[in-house]
Amino acid sequence: TQLLEQSPQFLSIQEGENLTVYCNSSSVFSSLQWYRQEPGEGPVLLVTVVTGGEVKKLKRLTFQFGDARKDSSLHITAAQPGDTGLYLCAGASKTSYDKVIFGPGTSLSVIP
Amino acid sequence: KAGVTQTPRYLIKTRGQQVTLSCSPISGHRSVSWYQQTPGQGLQFLFEYFSETQRNKGNFPGRFSGRQFSNSRSEMNVSTLELGDSALYLCASSLMGIDEQFFGPGTRLTVL
């Protein structure tokens, strides 16, 4: 069974602080996506990483895919209250099951 | 391009009833996946349809079923509702299924 773990589960920080959340698995993924979800809404795709070692930047957000394509991290610089939400990672694996697996998420709260 | 739409947005039912939820994917997307999201269990995969065929299925009882029409629109049905079925039901569409998924706003189902 393929599993994706995310840490920390909960994170509460002050506006302006930096933070990193992690997504780990024992399985290799062909691609990995990060989503942010606000309460009562569907997850919104932030980025897709496909190459081992790849780093993508989206304004204050930096995403990295591990060299072995088993893990990923999301770093936020100078967090703002608008960054508050549930951050989900999802891995796509070209196995016989061919489906996307979601991690349990990291709930981030940025306090003004 | 219009996003994924789900109807209805909110639904209240009583135990024993059945319910049908609808999802219209992004134009051109052939894969539609359904997820159940609860605070305790996170995002759980229900099933995926691709070109009118169920391609993947999660670990949910047979009370949960779905179908996809030739225009890629999908419906999900839950029969004999239980209190534990109260959740946010999310639909996601993608081009091929194991790539980037785009979520709808969800249907909030409350079972009394």
PDB file of C-alpha atoms in Angstrom:
ATOM      1  CA  THR A   1       0.000   0.000   0.000  1.00  0.00           C
ATOM      2  CA  GLN A   2       1.381   3.352  -1.003  1.00  0.00           C
ATOM      3  CA  LEU A   3       1.266   6.011   1.680  1.00  0.00           C
ATOM      4  CA  LEU A   4       2.123   9.669   1.808  1.00  0.00           C
ATOM      5  CA  GLU A   5       2.988  11.201   5.167  1.00  0.00           C
ATOM      6  CA  GLN A   6       2.992  14.914   5.889  1.00  0.00           C
ATOM      7  CA  SER A   7       4.583  16.804   8.751  1.00  0.00           C
ATOM      8  CA  PRO A   8       3.874  18.681  10.801  1.00  0.00           C
ATOM      9  CA  GLN A   9       0.170  17.937  11.072  1.00  0.00           C
ATOM     10  CA  PHE A  10      -0.561  21.392  12.517  1.00  0.00           C
ATOM     11  CA  LEU A  11       1.426  24.602  12.394  1.00  0.00           C
ATOM     12  CA  SER A  12       0.615  27.979  13.912  1.00  0.00           C
ATOM     13  CA  ILE A  13       3.017  30.839  13.260  1.00  0.00           C
ATOM     14  CA  GLN A  14       3.180  34.616  13.374  1.00  0.00           C
ATOM     15  CA  GLU A  15       2.944  36.708  10.241  1.00  0.00           C
ATOM     16  CA  GLY A  16       6.381  37.252   8.735  1.00  0.00           C
ATOM     17  CA  GLU A  17       7.894  33.960   9.891  1.00  0.00           C
ATOM     18  CA  ASN A  18       9.276  31.311   7.562  1.00  0.00           C
ATOM     19  CA  LEU A  19       8.138  27.702   7.567  1.00  0.00           C
ATOM     20  CA  THR A  20       8.701  24.370   5.855  1.00  0.00           C
ATOM     21  CA  VAL A  21       6.277  21.478   5.536  1.00  0.00           C
ATOM     22  CA  TYR A  22       7.240  18.020   4.406  1.00  0.00           C
ATOM     23  CA  CYS A  23       5.747  15.228   2.361  1.00  0.00           C
ATOM     24  CA  ASN A  24       7.349  11.774   2.559  1.00  0.00           C
ATOM     25  CA  SER A  25       6.798   8.326   1.144  1.00  0.00           C
ATOM     26  CA  SER A  26       8.615   5.050   0.729  1.00  0.00           C
ATOM     27  CA  SER A  27       7.310   4.893  -2.830  1.00  0.00           C
ATOM     28  CA  VAL A  28       8.629   6.559  -5.946  1.00  0.00           C
ATOM     29  CA  PHE A  29       6.287   8.957  -7.704  1.00  0.00           C
ATOM     30  CA  SER A  30       6.350  10.053 -11.304  1.00  0.00           C
ATOM     31  CA  SER A  31       5.040  13.445 -10.259  1.00  0.00           C
ATOM     32  CA  LEU A  32       3.920  15.194  -7.128  1.00  0.00           C
ATOM     33  CA  GLN A  33       1.416  17.989  -6.652  1.00  0.00           C
ATOM     34  CA  TRP A  34       0.857  20.473  -3.846  1.00  0.00           C
ATOM     35  CA  TYR A  35      -2.588  21.875  -3.127  1.00  0.00           C
ATOM     36  CA  ARG A  36      -3.969  24.443  -0.717  1.00  0.00           C
ATOM     37  CA  GLN A  37      -7.480  24.106   0.624  1.00  0.00           C
ATOM     38  CA  GLU A  38      -9.518  26.680   2.477  1.00  0.00           C
ATOM     39  CA  PRO A  39     -12.389  25.646   4.776  1.00  0.00           C
ATOM     40  CA  GLY A  40     -15.485  24.511   2.911  1.00  0.00           C
ATOM     41  CA  GLU A  41     -13.819  24.703  -0.497  1.00  0.00           C
ATOM     42  CA  GLY A  42     -12.051  22.282  -2.803  1.00  0.00           C
ATOM     43  CA  PRO A  43      -8.251  22.037  -2.919  1.00  0.00           C
ATOM     44  CA  VAL A  44      -6.537  24.401  -5.363  1.00  0.00           C
ATOM     45  CA  LEU A  45      -3.500  23.191  -7.265  1.00  0.00           C
ATOM     46  CA  LEU A  46      -0.338  25.168  -6.448  1.00  0.00           C
ATOM     47  CA  VAL A  47       2.389  23.321  -8.340  1.00  0.00           C
ATOM     48  CA  THR A  48       3.439  20.063  -9.963  1.00  0.00           C
ATOM     49  CA  VAL A  49       6.996  18.738  -9.745  1.00  0.00           C
ATOM     50  CA  VAL A  50       8.131  15.896 -11.970  1.00  0.00           C
ATOM     51  CA  THR A  51      11.945  15.725 -11.998  1.00  0.00           C
ATOM     52  CA  GLY A  52      14.032  14.457  -9.080  1.00  0.00           C
ATOM     53  CA  GLY A  53      15.816  17.394  -7.448  1.00  0.00           C
ATOM     54  CA  GLU A  54      13.522  19.907  -9.119  1.00  0.00           C
ATOM     55  CA  VAL A  55      12.935  23.227  -7.377  1.00  0.00           C
ATOM     56  CA  LYS A  56      10.024  25.475  -8.306  1.00  0.00           C
ATOM     57  CA  LYS A  57       9.303  28.935  -6.957  1.00  0.00           C
ATOM     58  CA  LEU A  58       5.919  30.583  -6.830  1.00  0.00           C
ATOM     59  CA  LYS A  59       6.379  34.058  -5.318  1.00  0.00           C
ATOM     60  CA  ARG A  60       7.070  33.348  -1.619  1.00  0.00           C
ATOM     61  CA  LEU A  61       6.559  29.588  -1.976  1.00  0.00           C
ATOM     62  CA  THR A  62       9.427  27.233  -2.862  1.00  0.00           C
ATOM     63  CA  PHE A  63       8.743  23.618  -3.726  1.00  0.00           C
ATOM     64  CA  GLN A  64      11.367  20.907  -3.931  1.00  0.00           C
ATOM     65  CA  PHE A  65      11.121  17.339  -5.179  1.00  0.00           C
ATOM     66  CA  GLY A  66      13.582  14.894  -3.644  1.00  0.00           C
ATOM     67  CA  ASP A  67      16.326  13.389  -5.797  1.00  0.00           C
ATOM     68  CA  ALA A  68      14.792   9.931  -5.436  1.00  0.00           C
ATOM     69  CA  ARG A  69      11.280  11.274  -6.130  1.00  0.00           C
ATOM     70  CA  LYS A  70      10.000   9.913  -2.809  1.00  0.00           C
ATOM     71  CA  ASP A  71       9.662  13.157  -0.884  1.00  0.00           C
ATOM     72  CA  SER A  72       8.955  16.839  -1.280  1.00  0.00           C
ATOM     73  CA  SER A  73       9.008  20.020   0.747  1.00  0.00           C
ATOM     74  CA  LEU A  74       7.185  23.320   0.645  1.00  0.00           C
ATOM     75  CA  HIS A  75       8.908  26.378   2.086  1.00  0.00           C
ATOM     76  CA  ILE A  76       7.028  29.623   2.675  1.00  0.00           C
ATOM     77  CA  THR A  77       8.970  32.822   3.217  1.00  0.00           C
ATOM     78  CA  ALA A  78       7.495  35.668   5.247  1.00  0.00           C
ATOM     79  CA  ALA A  79       4.143  33.973   5.783  1.00  0.00           C
ATOM     80  CA  GLN A  80       1.000  36.052   5.510  1.00  0.00           C
ATOM     81  CA  PRO A  81      -2.505  35.461   6.911  1.00  0.00           C
ATOM     82  CA  GLY A  82      -3.654  34.683   3.368  1.00  0.00           C
ATOM     83  CA  ASP A  83      -1.398  31.600   3.432  1.00  0.00           C
ATOM     84  CA  THR A  84      -3.640  30.039   6.070  1.00  0.00           C
ATOM     85  CA  GLY A  85      -5.141  26.759   4.942  1.00  0.00           C
ATOM     86  CA  LEU A  86      -4.674  23.025   4.600  1.00  0.00           C
ATOM     87  CA  TYR A  87      -1.673  22.072   2.468  1.00  0.00           C
ATOM     88  CA  LEU A  88      -1.997  18.723   0.744  1.00  0.00           C
ATOM     89  CA  CYS A  89       0.575  16.831  -1.239  1.00  0.00           C
ATOM     90  CA  ALA A  90      -0.450  14.215  -3.793  1.00  0.00           C
ATOM     91  CA  GLY A  91       1.683  11.688  -5.610  1.00  0.00           C
ATOM     92  CA  ALA A  92       1.015  10.112  -8.965  1.00  0.00           C
ATOM     93  CA  SER A  93       2.504   6.687  -9.537  1.00  0.00           C
ATOM     94  CA  LYS A  94       2.597   4.694 -12.703  1.00  0.00           C
ATOM     95  CA  THR A  95       1.778   1.401 -11.041  1.00  0.00           C
ATOM     96  CA  SER A  96      -0.872  -1.035 -12.042  1.00  0.00           C
ATOM     97  CA  TYR A  97      -3.289   1.074 -10.021  1.00  0.00           C
ATOM     98  CA  ASP A  98      -2.524   4.331 -11.814  1.00  0.00           C
ATOM     99  CA  LYS A  99      -4.085   6.598  -9.267  1.00  0.00           C
ATOM    100  CA  VAL A 100      -3.198   9.706  -7.316  1.00  0.00           C
ATOM    101  CA  ILE A 101      -2.539   9.347  -3.589  1.00  0.00           C
ATOM    102  CA  PHE A 102      -3.102  12.218  -1.169  1.00  0.00           C
ATOM    103  CA  GLY A 103      -1.328  12.870   2.083  1.00  0.00           C
ATOM    104  CA  PRO A 104      -3.302  13.792   5.233  1.00  0.00           C
ATOM    105  CA  GLY A 105      -2.318  17.454   4.982  1.00  0.00           C
ATOM    106  CA  THR A 106      -0.662  20.141   7.091  1.00  0.00           C
ATOM    107  CA  SER A 107      -3.014  22.671   8.614  1.00  0.00           C
ATOM    108  CA  LEU A 108      -1.314  26.081   8.645  1.00  0.00           C
ATOM    109  CA  SER A 109      -2.532  29.055  10.614  1.00  0.00           C
ATOM    110  CA  VAL A 110      -0.766  32.393  10.159  1.00  0.00           C
ATOM    111  CA  ILE A 111      -1.587  34.828  12.927  1.00  0.00           C
ATOM    112  CA  PRO A 112      -1.565  38.555  12.068  1.00  0.00           C
TER     113      PRO A 112
ATOM    114  CA  LYS B   1     -12.199  27.920 -19.333  1.00  0.00           C
ATOM    115  CA  ALA B   2     -14.888  27.033 -16.790  1.00  0.00           C
ATOM    116  CA  GLY B   3     -13.796  25.109 -13.724  1.00  0.00           C
ATOM    117  CA  VAL B   4     -15.222  21.985 -12.168  1.00  0.00           C
ATOM    118  CA  THR B   5     -18.768  22.443 -10.966  1.00  0.00           C
ATOM    119  CA  GLN B   6     -20.601  20.380  -8.382  1.00  0.00           C
ATOM    120  CA  THR B   7     -24.254  20.366  -7.503  1.00  0.00           C
ATOM    121  CA  PRO B   8     -25.782  20.739  -5.081  1.00  0.00           C
ATOM    122  CA  ARG B   9     -23.383  22.619  -2.784  1.00  0.00           C
ATOM    123  CA  TYR B  10     -25.237  21.654   0.373  1.00  0.00           C
ATOM    124  CA  LEU B  11     -27.525  18.757   1.163  1.00  0.00           C
ATOM    125  CA  ILE B  12     -29.296  17.546   4.276  1.00  0.00           C
ATOM    126  CA  LYS B  13     -30.670  14.019   4.381  1.00  0.00           C
ATOM    127  CA  THR B  14     -31.853  11.576   7.012  1.00  0.00           C
ATOM    128  CA  ARG B  15     -30.544   8.098   7.745  1.00  0.00           C
ATOM    129  CA  GLY B  16     -31.722   5.468   5.312  1.00  0.00           C
ATOM    130  CA  GLN B  17     -32.283   7.870   2.432  1.00  0.00           C
ATOM    131  CA  GLN B  18     -30.225   7.918  -0.715  1.00  0.00           C
ATOM    132  CA  VAL B  19     -28.508  10.819  -2.431  1.00  0.00           C
ATOM    133  CA  THR B  20     -27.092  11.633  -5.858  1.00  0.00           C
ATOM    134  CA  LEU B  21     -24.352  14.193  -6.356  1.00  0.00           C
ATOM    135  CA  SER B  22     -23.344  15.639  -9.701  1.00  0.00           C
ATOM    136  CA  CYS B  23     -20.035  16.803 -11.133  1.00  0.00           C
ATOM    137  CA  SER B  24     -19.245  18.553 -14.405  1.00  0.00           C
ATOM    138  CA  PRO B  25     -15.534  18.388 -15.250  1.00  0.00           C
ATOM    139  CA  ILE B  26     -13.421  20.911 -17.086  1.00  0.00           C
ATOM    140  CA  SER B  27     -14.069  20.742 -20.807  1.00  0.00           C
ATOM    141  CA  GLY B  28     -11.770  18.195 -22.435  1.00  0.00           C
ATOM    142  CA  HIS B  29     -10.987  16.331 -19.230  1.00  0.00           C
ATOM    143  CA  ARG B  30     -11.833  12.653 -19.452  1.00  0.00           C
ATOM    144  CA  SER B  31     -11.064  11.571 -15.904  1.00  0.00           C
ATOM    145  CA  VAL B  32     -13.304  12.306 -12.941  1.00  0.00           C
ATOM    146  CA  SER B  33     -12.396  11.230  -9.416  1.00  0.00           C
ATOM    147  CA  TRP B  34     -14.509  11.402  -6.290  1.00  0.00           C
ATOM    148  CA  TYR B  35     -13.234  11.912  -2.754  1.00  0.00           C
ATOM    149  CA  GLN B  36     -14.762  11.991   0.699  1.00  0.00           C
ATOM    150  CA  GLN B  37     -13.243  14.434   3.146  1.00  0.00           C
ATOM    151  CA  THR B  38     -13.864  14.390   6.883  1.00  0.00           C
ATOM    152  CA  PRO B  39     -11.922  16.037   9.713  1.00  0.00           C
ATOM    153  CA  GLY B  40     -10.882  12.688  11.135  1.00  0.00           C
ATOM    154  CA  GLN B  41     -10.007  10.748   7.986  1.00  0.00           C
ATOM    155  CA  GLY B  42      -8.812  13.457   5.633  1.00  0.00           C
ATOM    156  CA  LEU B  43      -9.223  13.099   1.892  1.00  0.00           C
ATOM    157  CA  GLN B  44     -10.216   9.557   0.977  1.00  0.00           C
ATOM    158  CA  PHE B  45     -10.414   8.291  -2.560  1.00  0.00           C
ATOM    159  CA  LEU B  46     -13.786   6.851  -3.576  1.00  0.00           C
ATOM    160  CA  PHE B  47     -13.433   6.027  -7.271  1.00  0.00           C
ATOM    161  CA  GLU B  48     -12.252   7.289 -10.619  1.00  0.00           C
ATOM    162  CA  TYR B  49     -14.019   7.197 -13.936  1.00  0.00           C
ATOM    163  CA  PHE B  50     -12.317   7.518 -17.281  1.00  0.00           C
ATOM    164  CA  SER B  51     -14.219   7.477 -20.560  1.00  0.00           C
ATOM    165  CA  GLU B  52     -17.372   6.146 -18.856  1.00  0.00           C
ATOM    166  CA  THR B  53     -15.534   3.250 -17.174  1.00  0.00           C
ATOM    167  CA  GLN B  54     -14.667   2.899 -13.519  1.00  0.00           C
ATOM    168  CA  ARG B  55     -10.897   2.595 -13.570  1.00  0.00           C
ATOM    169  CA  ASN B  56     -10.018   2.708  -9.880  1.00  0.00           C
ATOM    170  CA  LYS B  57     -11.917   2.178  -6.676  1.00  0.00           C
ATOM    171  CA  GLY B  58     -11.147   2.976  -3.066  1.00  0.00           C
ATOM    172  CA  ASN B  59     -12.107   1.033   0.043  1.00  0.00           C
ATOM    173  CA  PHE B  60     -15.696   2.092   0.449  1.00  0.00           C
ATOM    174  CA  PRO B  61     -18.760  -0.143   0.811  1.00  0.00           C
ATOM    175  CA  GLY B  62     -20.997  -0.938  -2.112  1.00  0.00           C
ATOM    176  CA  ARG B  63     -23.482   1.707  -0.952  1.00  0.00           C
ATOM    177  CA  PHE B  64     -21.221   4.167  -2.731  1.00  0.00           C
ATOM    178  CA  SER B  65     -21.478   4.012  -6.493  1.00  0.00           C
ATOM    179  CA  GLY B  66     -20.950   6.251  -9.453  1.00  0.00           C
ATOM    180  CA  ARG B  67     -21.135   6.590 -13.164  1.00  0.00           C
ATOM    181  CA  GLN B  68     -19.841   8.756 -15.948  1.00  0.00           C
ATOM    182  CA  PHE B  69     -21.697   9.873 -19.024  1.00  0.00           C
ATOM    183  CA  SER B  70     -20.444  10.269 -22.573  1.00  0.00           C
ATOM    184  CA  ASN B  71     -19.942  14.015 -22.029  1.00  0.00           C
ATOM    185  CA  SER B  72     -17.654  13.164 -19.041  1.00  0.00           C
ATOM    186  CA  ARG B  73     -20.142  14.459 -16.488  1.00  0.00           C
ATOM    187  CA  SER B  74     -20.268  12.188 -13.477  1.00  0.00           C
ATOM    188  CA  GLU B  75     -22.691  11.320 -10.736  1.00  0.00           C
ATOM    189  CA  MET B  76     -22.096   9.702  -7.384  1.00  0.00           C
ATOM    190  CA  ASN B  77     -24.819   7.891  -5.485  1.00  0.00           C
ATOM    191  CA  VAL B  78     -24.919   6.880  -1.847  1.00  0.00           C
ATOM    192  CA  SER B  79     -27.719   4.560  -0.783  1.00  0.00           C
ATOM    193  CA  THR B  80     -28.988   3.815   2.721  1.00  0.00           C
ATOM    194  CA  LEU B  81     -27.283   6.824   4.226  1.00  0.00           C
ATOM    195  CA  GLU B  82     -25.590   6.527   7.612  1.00  0.00           C
ATOM    196  CA  LEU B  83     -24.627   9.270  10.050  1.00  0.00           C
ATOM    197  CA  GLY B  84     -20.973   8.610   9.239  1.00  0.00           C
ATOM    198  CA  ASP B  85     -21.533   9.551   5.631  1.00  0.00           C
ATOM    199  CA  SER B  86     -21.693  13.205   6.632  1.00  0.00           C
ATOM    200  CA  ALA B  87     -18.750  14.767   4.843  1.00  0.00           C
ATOM    201  CA  LEU B  88     -17.539  17.082   2.125  1.00  0.00           C
ATOM    202  CA  TYR B  89     -17.661  15.200  -1.166  1.00  0.00           C
ATOM    203  CA  LEU B  90     -15.179  16.467  -3.702  1.00  0.00           C
ATOM    204  CA  CYS B  91     -14.981  15.828  -7.385  1.00  0.00           C
ATOM    205  CA  ALA B  92     -11.779  16.355  -9.351  1.00  0.00           C
ATOM    206  CA  SER B  93     -11.173  16.253 -13.066  1.00  0.00           C
ATOM    207  CA  SER B  94      -7.977  15.722 -14.990  1.00  0.00           C
ATOM    208  CA  LEU B  95      -6.900  15.007 -18.526  1.00  0.00           C
ATOM    209  CA  MET B  96      -5.672  11.471 -17.997  1.00  0.00           C
ATOM    210  CA  GLY B  97      -6.246  10.711 -14.305  1.00  0.00           C
ATOM    211  CA  ILE B  98      -2.734  10.398 -12.913  1.00  0.00           C
ATOM    212  CA  ASP B  99      -1.761  13.987 -13.504  1.00  0.00           C
ATOM    213  CA  GLU B 100      -2.845  17.327 -12.132  1.00  0.00           C
ATOM    214  CA  GLN B 101      -6.324  17.273 -10.700  1.00  0.00           C
ATOM    215  CA  PHE B 102      -8.652  20.239 -10.566  1.00  0.00           C
ATOM    216  CA  PHE B 103     -11.204  20.172  -7.809  1.00  0.00           C
ATOM    217  CA  GLY B 104     -14.729  21.433  -7.615  1.00  0.00           C
ATOM    218  CA  PRO B 105     -16.013  23.334  -4.561  1.00  0.00           C
ATOM    219  CA  GLY B 106     -17.526  20.177  -3.101  1.00  0.00           C
ATOM    220  CA  THR B 107     -20.928  19.110  -1.843  1.00  0.00           C
ATOM    221  CA  ARG B 108     -21.425  19.309   1.908  1.00  0.00           C
ATOM    222  CA  LEU B 109     -23.639  16.373   2.887  1.00  0.00           C
ATOM    223  CA  THR B 110     -25.174  16.257   6.338  1.00  0.00           C
ATOM    224  CA  VAL B 111     -26.977  13.101   7.436  1.00  0.00           C
ATOM    225  CA  LEU B 112     -29.327  13.492  10.387  1.00  0.00           C
TER     226      LEU B 112
END
